């Protein structure tokens, strides 16, 4: 069985490069699918990070650990890493393999929140896929929903997308958008657009669902 350090390193590099032919050959030769390279990263970790869906499918088929630590510091999981980077095809492969759409990393980060808040306007396609595959649109992460997080970051497009998909227009989302509009004058316009969207959807201060925790700061209309 080719489980030498060199063979594992070659598998990891081929996965990073997206070279499915080499990956398949090395796996067929018996290289350990979850072996770690010199930087303590596996082939699946690197393929997910780079968004190589075909390679991820090969590694999953070879029995790669779907819940392994991923990311440069082992801080994530394959699903959370794919969601963060908006690699929608990879997310689909992982979900098809049985990963739960709400499976969190060791810091408690939810894939849907990561997808909704990454980059300037989130990862719209990844968000839709996670929702289509059963993720709770109002999942709580650190006492905030995906909509709350997106509103706090001033992500206008994502706020609209989540509202269209049925997110609860919480009082907390409204409070965060208002607070940040005052705190960041240079970004005030985008937060005002978020506020308008939330109010149009029915959000008012103090009108949060009973299951939510009270907002730390609420403002009157």
PDB file of C-alpha atoms in Angstrom:
ATOM      1  CA  UNK A   1       0.000   0.000   0.000  1.00  0.00           C
ATOM      2  CA  UNK A   2       1.471   3.348  -1.061  1.00  0.00           C
ATOM      3  CA  UNK A   3       1.159   5.259   2.179  1.00  0.00           C
ATOM      4  CA  UNK A   4       4.569   6.904   2.035  1.00  0.00           C
ATOM      5  CA  UNK A   5       4.933  10.558   2.869  1.00  0.00           C
ATOM      6  CA  UNK A   6       5.769  11.257  -0.759  1.00  0.00           C
ATOM      7  CA  UNK A   7       2.673   9.466  -2.069  1.00  0.00           C
ATOM      8  CA  UNK A   8       0.382  11.316   0.337  1.00  0.00           C
ATOM      9  CA  UNK A   9       1.986  14.603  -0.675  1.00  0.00           C
ATOM     10  CA  UNK A  10       1.423  13.792  -4.346  1.00  0.00           C
ATOM     11  CA  UNK A  11      -2.226  12.998  -3.686  1.00  0.00           C
ATOM     12  CA  UNK A  12      -2.690  16.254  -1.797  1.00  0.00           C
ATOM     13  CA  UNK A  13      -1.029  18.243  -4.589  1.00  0.00           C
ATOM     14  CA  UNK A  14      -3.085  16.566  -7.298  1.00  0.00           C
ATOM     15  CA  UNK A  15      -6.256  17.279  -5.320  1.00  0.00           C
ATOM     16  CA  UNK A  16      -5.238  20.914  -4.941  1.00  0.00           C
ATOM     17  CA  UNK A  17      -4.550  21.156  -8.668  1.00  0.00           C
ATOM     18  CA  UNK A  18      -7.844  19.504  -9.558  1.00  0.00           C
ATOM     19  CA  UNK A  19      -6.092  16.691 -11.441  1.00  0.00           C
ATOM     20  CA  UNK A  20      -8.738  13.983 -11.242  1.00  0.00           C
ATOM     21  CA  UNK A  21      -6.718  11.547 -13.356  1.00  0.00           C
ATOM     22  CA  UNK A  22      -3.754  11.576 -10.985  1.00  0.00           C
ATOM     23  CA  UNK A  23      -6.014  11.487  -7.935  1.00  0.00           C
ATOM     24  CA  UNK A  24      -7.819   8.415  -9.275  1.00  0.00           C
ATOM     25  CA  UNK A  25      -4.509   6.689 -10.083  1.00  0.00           C
ATOM     26  CA  UNK A  26      -3.034   7.343  -6.655  1.00  0.00           C
ATOM     27  CA  UNK A  27      -6.190   6.225  -4.871  1.00  0.00           C
ATOM     28  CA  UNK A  28      -6.268   3.108  -7.019  1.00  0.00           C
ATOM     29  CA  UNK A  29      -2.673   2.449  -5.986  1.00  0.00           C
ATOM     30  CA  UNK A  30      -3.663   2.435  -2.347  1.00  0.00           C
ATOM     31  CA  UNK A  31      -2.622   5.881  -1.114  1.00  0.00           C
ATOM     32  CA  UNK A  32      -4.410   6.695   2.154  1.00  0.00           C
ATOM     33  CA  UNK A  33      -7.315   8.948   1.227  1.00  0.00           C
ATOM     34  CA  UNK A  34      -7.161  10.916   4.489  1.00  0.00           C
ATOM     35  CA  UNK A  35      -3.384  11.178   4.703  1.00  0.00           C
ATOM     36  CA  UNK A  36      -1.996  14.589   5.647  1.00  0.00           C
ATOM     37  CA  UNK A  37       0.720  16.465   3.805  1.00  0.00           C
ATOM     38  CA  UNK A  38       3.535  18.399   5.463  1.00  0.00           C
ATOM     39  CA  UNK A  39       1.131  21.241   6.244  1.00  0.00           C
ATOM     40  CA  UNK A  40      -1.330  18.876   7.926  1.00  0.00           C
ATOM     41  CA  UNK A  41      -3.915  19.151   5.172  1.00  0.00           C
ATOM     42  CA  UNK A  42      -5.663  16.280   3.439  1.00  0.00           C
ATOM     43  CA  UNK A  43      -6.546  15.823  -0.209  1.00  0.00           C
ATOM     44  CA  UNK A  44     -10.255  16.410   0.532  1.00  0.00           C
ATOM     45  CA  UNK A  45      -9.502  19.578   2.475  1.00  0.00           C
ATOM     46  CA  UNK A  46      -7.464  21.002  -0.410  1.00  0.00           C
ATOM     47  CA  UNK A  47      -9.879  19.919  -3.148  1.00  0.00           C
ATOM     48  CA  UNK A  48     -12.800  21.482  -1.276  1.00  0.00           C
ATOM     49  CA  UNK A  49     -10.868  24.698  -0.698  1.00  0.00           C
ATOM     50  CA  UNK A  50     -10.113  24.987  -4.419  1.00  0.00           C
ATOM     51  CA  UNK A  51     -13.635  24.028  -5.481  1.00  0.00           C
ATOM     52  CA  UNK A  52     -12.739  20.918  -7.475  1.00  0.00           C
ATOM     53  CA  UNK A  53     -16.042  19.069  -7.475  1.00  0.00           C
ATOM     54  CA  UNK A  54     -14.936  16.077  -9.554  1.00  0.00           C
ATOM     55  CA  UNK A  55     -11.943  15.442  -7.312  1.00  0.00           C
ATOM     56  CA  UNK A  56     -14.098  15.803  -4.206  1.00  0.00           C
ATOM     57  CA  UNK A  57     -16.454  13.182  -5.632  1.00  0.00           C
ATOM     58  CA  UNK A  58     -13.533  10.792  -6.172  1.00  0.00           C
ATOM     59  CA  UNK A  59     -12.240  11.295  -2.644  1.00  0.00           C
ATOM     60  CA  UNK A  60     -15.684  10.868  -1.119  1.00  0.00           C
ATOM     61  CA  UNK A  61     -16.144   7.682  -3.133  1.00  0.00           C
ATOM     62  CA  UNK A  62     -12.830   6.420  -1.758  1.00  0.00           C
ATOM     63  CA  UNK A  63     -14.099   6.845   1.784  1.00  0.00           C
ATOM     64  CA  UNK A  64     -12.712  10.230   2.806  1.00  0.00           C
ATOM     65  CA  UNK A  65     -13.834  11.386   6.258  1.00  0.00           C
ATOM     66  CA  UNK A  66     -16.610  13.897   5.597  1.00  0.00           C
ATOM     67  CA  UNK A  67     -16.348  15.395   9.078  1.00  0.00           C
ATOM     68  CA  UNK A  68     -12.598  15.823   9.176  1.00  0.00           C
ATOM     69  CA  UNK A  69     -10.998  19.081  10.155  1.00  0.00           C
ATOM     70  CA  UNK A  70     -10.422  21.377   7.207  1.00  0.00           C
ATOM     71  CA  UNK A  71      -8.935  24.782   6.571  1.00  0.00           C
ATOM     72  CA  UNK A  72      -5.435  26.136   7.042  1.00  0.00           C
ATOM     73  CA  UNK A  73      -5.649  25.802  10.809  1.00  0.00           C
ATOM     74  CA  UNK A  74      -8.048  22.873  10.983  1.00  0.00           C
ATOM     75  CA  UNK A  75     -10.725  25.293  12.076  1.00  0.00           C
ATOM     76  CA  UNK A  76     -13.446  24.179   9.686  1.00  0.00           C
ATOM     77  CA  UNK A  77     -15.116  21.170   8.076  1.00  0.00           C
ATOM     78  CA  UNK A  78     -15.391  20.307   4.377  1.00  0.00           C
ATOM     79  CA  UNK A  79     -19.005  21.532   4.172  1.00  0.00           C
ATOM     80  CA  UNK A  80     -18.367  24.768   6.044  1.00  0.00           C
ATOM     81  CA  UNK A  81     -15.261  25.440   3.954  1.00  0.00           C
ATOM     82  CA  UNK A  82     -17.148  24.883   0.705  1.00  0.00           C
ATOM     83  CA  UNK A  83     -20.029  27.071   1.878  1.00  0.00           C
ATOM     84  CA  UNK A  84     -17.672  29.871   2.909  1.00  0.00           C
ATOM     85  CA  UNK A  85     -16.010  29.960  -0.500  1.00  0.00           C
ATOM     86  CA  UNK A  86     -19.235  29.546  -2.434  1.00  0.00           C
ATOM     87  CA  UNK A  87     -18.222  26.276  -4.093  1.00  0.00           C
ATOM     88  CA  UNK A  88     -21.799  25.254  -4.759  1.00  0.00           C
ATOM     89  CA  UNK A  89     -20.990  22.119  -6.769  1.00  0.00           C
ATOM     90  CA  UNK A  90     -18.774  20.864  -3.948  1.00  0.00           C
ATOM     91  CA  UNK A  91     -21.499  21.569  -1.408  1.00  0.00           C
ATOM     92  CA  UNK A  92     -23.812  19.459  -3.550  1.00  0.00           C
ATOM     93  CA  UNK A  93     -21.357  16.561  -3.626  1.00  0.00           C
ATOM     94  CA  UNK A  94     -20.993  16.641   0.157  1.00  0.00           C
ATOM     95  CA  UNK A  95     -24.742  16.817   0.721  1.00  0.00           C
ATOM     96  CA  UNK A  96     -25.271  13.947  -1.726  1.00  0.00           C
ATOM     97  CA  UNK A  97     -22.769  11.950   0.334  1.00  0.00           C
ATOM     98  CA  UNK A  98     -24.904  12.399   3.446  1.00  0.00           C
ATOM     99  CA  UNK A  99     -23.465  15.451   5.171  1.00  0.00           C
ATOM    100  CA  UNK A 100     -26.237  17.270   7.035  1.00  0.00           C
ATOM    101  CA  UNK A 101     -26.883  20.780   5.606  1.00  0.00           C
ATOM    102  CA  UNK A 102     -26.639  22.269   9.099  1.00  0.00           C
ATOM    103  CA  UNK A 103     -23.504  20.415  10.228  1.00  0.00           C
ATOM    104  CA  UNK A 104     -21.329  22.971  12.032  1.00  0.00           C
ATOM    105  CA  UNK A 105     -17.596  23.355  12.437  1.00  0.00           C
ATOM    106  CA  UNK A 106     -15.854  23.212  15.806  1.00  0.00           C
ATOM    107  CA  UNK A 107     -16.532  26.908  16.421  1.00  0.00           C
ATOM    108  CA  UNK A 108     -20.261  26.393  15.974  1.00  0.00           C
ATOM    109  CA  UNK A 109     -20.440  28.192  12.629  1.00  0.00           C
ATOM    110  CA  UNK A 110     -23.429  27.196  10.517  1.00  0.00           C
ATOM    111  CA  UNK A 111     -22.862  26.555   6.779  1.00  0.00           C
ATOM    112  CA  UNK A 112     -25.848  28.717   5.813  1.00  0.00           C
ATOM    113  CA  UNK A 113     -24.566  31.708   7.794  1.00  0.00           C
ATOM    114  CA  UNK A 114     -21.098  31.307   6.301  1.00  0.00           C
ATOM    115  CA  UNK A 115     -22.530  31.204   2.783  1.00  0.00           C
ATOM    116  CA  UNK A 116     -24.862  34.133   3.442  1.00  0.00           C
ATOM    117  CA  UNK A 117     -22.188  36.453   4.804  1.00  0.00           C
ATOM    118  CA  UNK A 118     -19.010  35.626   2.872  1.00  0.00           C
ATOM    119  CA  UNK A 119     -17.676  38.263   0.521  1.00  0.00           C
ATOM    120  CA  UNK A 120     -19.434  41.482  -0.355  1.00  0.00           C
ATOM    121  CA  UNK A 121     -22.882  39.981  -0.904  1.00  0.00           C
ATOM    122  CA  UNK A 122     -22.650  36.386   0.255  1.00  0.00           C
ATOM    123  CA  UNK A 123     -22.806  33.296  -1.953  1.00  0.00           C
ATOM    124  CA  UNK A 124     -26.336  33.379  -3.431  1.00  0.00           C
ATOM    125  CA  UNK A 125     -26.208  30.062  -5.296  1.00  0.00           C
ATOM    126  CA  UNK A 126     -24.788  28.218  -2.306  1.00  0.00           C
ATOM    127  CA  UNK A 127     -27.426  29.712  -0.028  1.00  0.00           C
ATOM    128  CA  UNK A 128     -30.182  28.558  -2.369  1.00  0.00           C
ATOM    129  CA  UNK A 129     -28.758  25.039  -2.539  1.00  0.00           C
ATOM    130  CA  UNK A 130     -28.464  24.719   1.242  1.00  0.00           C
ATOM    131  CA  UNK A 131     -32.028  25.934   1.661  1.00  0.00           C
ATOM    132  CA  UNK A 132     -33.273  23.620  -1.085  1.00  0.00           C
ATOM    133  CA  UNK A 133     -31.603  20.721   0.707  1.00  0.00           C
ATOM    134  CA  UNK A 134     -33.193  21.396   4.071  1.00  0.00           C
ATOM    135  CA  UNK A 135     -31.146  23.987   5.945  1.00  0.00           C
ATOM    136  CA  UNK A 136     -33.242  26.057   8.374  1.00  0.00           C
ATOM    137  CA  UNK A 137     -33.426  29.598   7.030  1.00  0.00           C
ATOM    138  CA  UNK A 138     -33.739  30.935  10.579  1.00  0.00           C
ATOM    139  CA  UNK A 139     -30.958  28.800  12.066  1.00  0.00           C
ATOM    140  CA  UNK A 140     -29.338  30.541  15.017  1.00  0.00           C
ATOM    141  CA  UNK A 141     -25.602  31.164  15.213  1.00  0.00           C
ATOM    142  CA  UNK A 142     -24.373  33.186  18.187  1.00  0.00           C
ATOM    143  CA  UNK A 143     -27.947  34.311  18.815  1.00  0.00           C
ATOM    144  CA  UNK A 144     -28.429  35.650  15.297  1.00  0.00           C
ATOM    145  CA  UNK A 145     -30.158  34.289  12.196  1.00  0.00           C
ATOM    146  CA  UNK A 146     -28.579  34.413   8.726  1.00  0.00           C
ATOM    147  CA  UNK A 147     -30.786  37.427   8.005  1.00  0.00           C
ATOM    148  CA  UNK A 148     -29.568  39.156  11.176  1.00  0.00           C
ATOM    149  CA  UNK A 149     -25.953  38.604  10.138  1.00  0.00           C
ATOM    150  CA  UNK A 150     -26.534  39.786   6.572  1.00  0.00           C
ATOM    151  CA  UNK A 151     -28.366  42.891   7.794  1.00  0.00           C
ATOM    152  CA  UNK A 152     -25.543  43.677  10.201  1.00  0.00           C
ATOM    153  CA  UNK A 153     -23.031  43.490   7.362  1.00  0.00           C
ATOM    154  CA  UNK A 154     -25.166  45.631   5.067  1.00  0.00           C
ATOM    155  CA  UNK A 155     -25.511  42.915   2.445  1.00  0.00           C
ATOM    156  CA  UNK A 156     -28.446  44.295   0.513  1.00  0.00           C
ATOM    157  CA  UNK A 157     -28.728  41.562  -2.096  1.00  0.00           C
ATOM    158  CA  UNK A 158     -28.514  38.773   0.461  1.00  0.00           C
ATOM    159  CA  UNK A 159     -31.074  40.413   2.714  1.00  0.00           C
ATOM    160  CA  UNK A 160     -33.507  40.505  -0.209  1.00  0.00           C
ATOM    161  CA  UNK A 161     -32.721  36.911  -1.148  1.00  0.00           C
ATOM    162  CA  UNK A 162     -33.282  35.604   2.370  1.00  0.00           C
ATOM    163  CA  UNK A 163     -36.523  37.531   2.726  1.00  0.00           C
ATOM    164  CA  UNK A 164     -37.796  36.143  -0.579  1.00  0.00           C
ATOM    165  CA  UNK A 165     -36.907  32.646   0.616  1.00  0.00           C
ATOM    166  CA  UNK A 166     -38.988  33.175   3.753  1.00  0.00           C
ATOM    167  CA  UNK A 167     -36.597  34.416   6.427  1.00  0.00           C
ATOM    168  CA  UNK A 168     -38.245  35.939   9.480  1.00  0.00           C
ATOM    169  CA  UNK A 169     -37.761  39.764   9.393  1.00  0.00           C
ATOM    170  CA  UNK A 170     -36.550  40.048  12.971  1.00  0.00           C
ATOM    171  CA  UNK A 171     -36.370  43.087  15.181  1.00  0.00           C
ATOM    172  CA  UNK A 172     -32.722  42.212  15.740  1.00  0.00           C
ATOM    173  CA  UNK A 173     -31.953  42.513  12.014  1.00  0.00           C
ATOM    174  CA  UNK A 174     -33.586  45.931  11.979  1.00  0.00           C
ATOM    175  CA  UNK A 175     -31.724  47.055  15.096  1.00  0.00           C
ATOM    176  CA  UNK A 176     -28.372  45.911  13.715  1.00  0.00           C
ATOM    177  CA  UNK A 177     -28.905  47.693  10.405  1.00  0.00           C
ATOM    178  CA  UNK A 178     -29.896  50.903  12.188  1.00  0.00           C
ATOM    179  CA  UNK A 179     -26.979  50.711  14.591  1.00  0.00           C
ATOM    180  CA  UNK A 180     -24.455  50.187  11.821  1.00  0.00           C
ATOM    181  CA  UNK A 181     -25.959  52.926   9.677  1.00  0.00           C
ATOM    182  CA  UNK A 182     -25.114  55.321  12.498  1.00  0.00           C
ATOM    183  CA  UNK A 183     -21.736  53.768  13.282  1.00  0.00           C
ATOM    184  CA  UNK A 184     -20.484  53.717   9.683  1.00  0.00           C
ATOM    185  CA  UNK A 185     -21.573  56.929   7.918  1.00  0.00           C
ATOM    186  CA  UNK A 186     -19.697  55.997   4.752  1.00  0.00           C
ATOM    187  CA  UNK A 187     -21.866  52.909   4.371  1.00  0.00           C
ATOM    188  CA  UNK A 188     -25.077  54.503   5.511  1.00  0.00           C
ATOM    189  CA  UNK A 189     -26.799  54.231   2.140  1.00  0.00           C
ATOM    190  CA  UNK A 190     -26.545  50.452   1.939  1.00  0.00           C
ATOM    191  CA  UNK A 191     -27.755  50.026   5.512  1.00  0.00           C
ATOM    192  CA  UNK A 192     -30.724  52.278   4.745  1.00  0.00           C
ATOM    193  CA  UNK A 193     -31.574  49.990   1.828  1.00  0.00           C
ATOM    194  CA  UNK A 194     -31.436  47.035   4.201  1.00  0.00           C
ATOM    195  CA  UNK A 195     -33.682  48.868   6.653  1.00  0.00           C
ATOM    196  CA  UNK A 196     -36.185  49.624   3.882  1.00  0.00           C
ATOM    197  CA  UNK A 197     -36.252  45.964   2.844  1.00  0.00           C
ATOM    198  CA  UNK A 198     -36.762  44.780   6.402  1.00  0.00           C
ATOM    199  CA  UNK A 199     -39.529  47.276   7.113  1.00  0.00           C
ATOM    200  CA  UNK A 200     -41.256  46.377   3.848  1.00  0.00           C
ATOM    201  CA  UNK A 201     -41.175  42.750   4.997  1.00  0.00           C
ATOM    202  CA  UNK A 202     -42.802  43.680   8.296  1.00  0.00           C
ATOM    203  CA  UNK A 203     -39.880  44.082  10.676  1.00  0.00           C
ATOM    204  CA  UNK A 204     -40.512  46.462  13.551  1.00  0.00           C
ATOM    205  CA  UNK A 205     -38.634  47.059  16.791  1.00  0.00           C
ATOM    206  CA  UNK A 206     -39.861  44.679  19.464  1.00  0.00           C
ATOM    207  CA  UNK A 207     -41.795  42.476  17.021  1.00  0.00           C
ATOM    208  CA  UNK A 208     -39.393  39.537  17.147  1.00  0.00           C
ATOM    209  CA  UNK A 209     -40.690  35.996  17.461  1.00  0.00           C
ATOM    210  CA  UNK A 210     -41.146  34.720  20.980  1.00  0.00           C
ATOM    211  CA  UNK A 211     -38.474  32.076  20.491  1.00  0.00           C
ATOM    212  CA  UNK A 212     -35.818  34.699  19.846  1.00  0.00           C
ATOM    213  CA  UNK A 213     -33.727  36.209  22.574  1.00  0.00           C
ATOM    214  CA  UNK A 214     -34.423  39.898  23.245  1.00  0.00           C
ATOM    215  CA  UNK A 215     -32.236  42.296  21.326  1.00  0.00           C
ATOM    216  CA  UNK A 216     -29.482  43.892  23.338  1.00  0.00           C
ATOM    217  CA  UNK A 217     -30.398  47.211  21.808  1.00  0.00           C
ATOM    218  CA  UNK A 218     -33.777  48.138  20.404  1.00  0.00           C
ATOM    219  CA  UNK A 219     -34.776  51.415  18.898  1.00  0.00           C
ATOM    220  CA  UNK A 220     -38.168  52.905  18.247  1.00  0.00           C
ATOM    221  CA  UNK A 221     -39.424  53.362  14.749  1.00  0.00           C
TER     222      UNK A 221
END
